[in-house]
Amino acid sequence: MTSDSLRFRRILLKLSGEALKGSLPSGIDTQVLAYLAAEIDAVRSLGVEVAVVVGGGNIFRGRSAGEKGISRVTADYMGMLATVINALALQDFLEERGIPTRVQTAIEMREVAEPYIRRRAIRHLEKGRVVIFAGGTGNPYFTTDTAAALRAAEIKADALLKATKVDGVYEADPAFHKDAAKFDTLDYLEVLNRGLKVMDSTAVSLCMENHIPIIIFNINQAGNLQKIVTGHKVGTLVGREKYE
C-alpha cells in the first residue's frame, strides 16, 4: 500500500484512561497496552504519522474527586499527573516493538518526558516517531478531550480519532436502549445542538473552527484503526464531509 492510498496521513488518536484498564477495576492492563501498541504499529507501518493523547481516568478522575471534597483545581492537576503515568506505560510498550516514541507533557517534568513544544512535536512526527501528549492542556477545568482537539489543531492533524468501546455515536445509550439508531455522519453543530456525548462541547467547537473531522470508533475491534486511515467507513464521522 502506498501513501497515496491513505485517507489520513497524520492522525491524533484520543485514548481514554478507561480503555487502558481493560477488564481491571482500575490501573493499567498490560495486555491492553500490548494490543494498542500493535494497532498503532500497523498504521505507522503504512506511513501514517501518529500522535496520541491519553486520559487518566483509570488512575484518578479529577472531576469525580472534585465532587468529593478535593478542590477542583487540585483534583484536575492530580488527573493530569495520572495521564503522564499512562503515557509512559504506553511509550514503553511501543518502544518494545521497536517504535521510536516521545512523551511530551504540558506540565514540565524533564526527568521523564519532554516539555510540550509544538515545533518539536511536529518534527518528531515527520521523522516517524509516535508522539504521546500527556498532562492534558496543562490547565485545570479542561478535559483531555479538549487537549486532544487542541493538539490536533496545533500539529495540523488530518483527523481526530476518538477510541471508545462502542462502534460509533447513537441517539441514546445502546447499553440501555437496544433499538437506538446509530449515526453514520453528523455535523459539528448537530452534535452540539443535540447534546450528544461525543466529546465535550469545547473540543467539538475547536475541531469545528479548525475543520478537523472527528471519528468515533470501537478501538477493541482489531484493524479498525487501519481501516480508518485507508478510507473505510468505520464508526461515526463528525464533520462537514460525509462518508461515501
mmCIF file of N, CA and C in Angstrom, residues 143-150 160 188 192 199-208 214:
data_model
loop_
_atom_site.group_PDB
_atom_site.id
_atom_site.type_symbol
_atom_site.label_atom_id
_atom_site.label_comp_id
_atom_site.label_asym_id
_atom_site.label_seq_id
_atom_site.Cartn_x
_atom_site.Cartn_y
_atom_site.Cartn_z
ATOM 1 N N THR A 143 -10.798 19.226 29.816
ATOM 2 C CA THR A 143 -10.714 17.774 29.741
ATOM 3 C C THR A 143 -9.609 17.336 28.779
ATOM 4 N N THR A 144 -9.307 16.042 28.807
ATOM 5 C CA THR A 144 -8.338 15.525 27.836
ATOM 6 C C THR A 144 -8.944 15.465 26.438
ATOM 7 N N ASP A 145 -10.275 15.482 26.331
ATOM 8 C CA ASP A 145 -10.902 15.630 25.008
ATOM 9 C C ASP A 145 -10.523 16.984 24.408
ATOM 10 N N THR A 146 -10.600 18.018 25.221
ATOM 11 C CA THR A 146 -10.215 19.351 24.752
ATOM 12 C C THR A 146 -8.728 19.389 24.422
ATOM 13 N N ALA A 147 -7.918 18.724 25.246
ATOM 14 C CA ALA A 147 -6.476 18.646 24.967
ATOM 15 C C ALA A 147 -6.236 17.978 23.619
ATOM 16 N N ALA A 148 -7.004 16.921 23.320
ATOM 17 C CA ALA A 148 -6.856 16.216 22.050
ATOM 18 C C ALA A 148 -7.199 17.126 20.881
ATOM 19 N N ALA A 149 -8.290 17.875 20.997
ATOM 20 C CA ALA A 149 -8.691 18.791 19.934
ATOM 21 C C ALA A 149 -7.654 19.904 19.757
ATOM 22 N N LEU A 150 -7.147 20.415 20.867
ATOM 23 C CA LEU A 150 -6.141 21.483 20.817
ATOM 24 C C LEU A 150 -4.862 21.001 20.146
ATOM 25 N N LEU A 160 -9.078 13.682 14.025
ATOM 26 C CA LEU A 160 -9.015 13.287 15.434
ATOM 27 C C LEU A 160 -9.825 11.997 15.565
ATOM 28 N N TYR A 188 -20.910 19.087 13.091
ATOM 29 C CA TYR A 188 -20.486 19.576 14.404
ATOM 30 C C TYR A 188 -21.638 20.235 15.160
ATOM 31 N N LEU A 192 -23.510 19.482 18.859
ATOM 32 C CA LEU A 192 -23.642 20.475 19.933
ATOM 33 C C LEU A 192 -25.106 20.739 20.275
ATOM 34 N N MET A 199 -17.807 14.247 22.436
ATOM 35 C CA MET A 199 -16.711 14.841 23.203
ATOM 36 C C MET A 199 -17.315 16.054 23.878
ATOM 37 N N ASP A 200 -16.593 16.687 24.770
ATOM 38 C CA ASP A 200 -17.179 17.866 25.401
ATOM 39 C C ASP A 200 -17.299 18.987 24.374
ATOM 40 N N SER A 201 -18.155 19.939 24.654
ATOM 41 C CA SER A 201 -18.506 20.963 23.668
ATOM 42 C C SER A 201 -17.310 21.819 23.258
ATOM 43 N N THR A 202 -16.382 22.043 24.189
ATOM 44 C CA THR A 202 -15.199 22.834 23.847
ATOM 45 C C THR A 202 -14.365 22.115 22.796
ATOM 46 N N ALA A 203 -14.213 20.808 22.952
ATOM 47 C CA ALA A 203 -13.436 20.015 21.991
ATOM 48 C C ALA A 203 -14.100 20.018 20.622
ATOM 49 N N VAL A 204 -15.414 19.817 20.597
ATOM 50 C CA VAL A 204 -16.137 19.800 19.316
ATOM 51 C C VAL A 204 -16.031 21.162 18.635
ATOM 52 N N SER A 205 -16.171 22.224 19.403
ATOM 53 C CA SER A 205 -16.083 23.572 18.840
ATOM 54 C C SER A 205 -14.698 23.852 18.264
ATOM 55 N N LEU A 206 -13.662 23.395 18.962
ATOM 56 C CA LEU A 206 -12.297 23.579 18.469
ATOM 57 C C LEU A 206 -12.101 22.865 17.134
ATOM 58 N N CYS A 207 -12.615 21.647 17.053
ATOM 59 C CA CYS A 207 -12.495 20.896 15.805
ATOM 60 C C CYS A 207 -13.287 21.563 14.685
ATOM 61 N N MET A 208 -14.455 22.078 15.015
ATOM 62 C CA MET A 208 -15.276 22.754 14.018
ATOM 63 C C MET A 208 -14.550 23.987 13.478
ATOM 64 N N ILE A 214 -13.817 14.449 13.192
ATOM 65 C CA ILE A 214 -13.723 13.565 14.365
ATOM 66 C C ILE A 214 -14.346 12.231 13.981
#
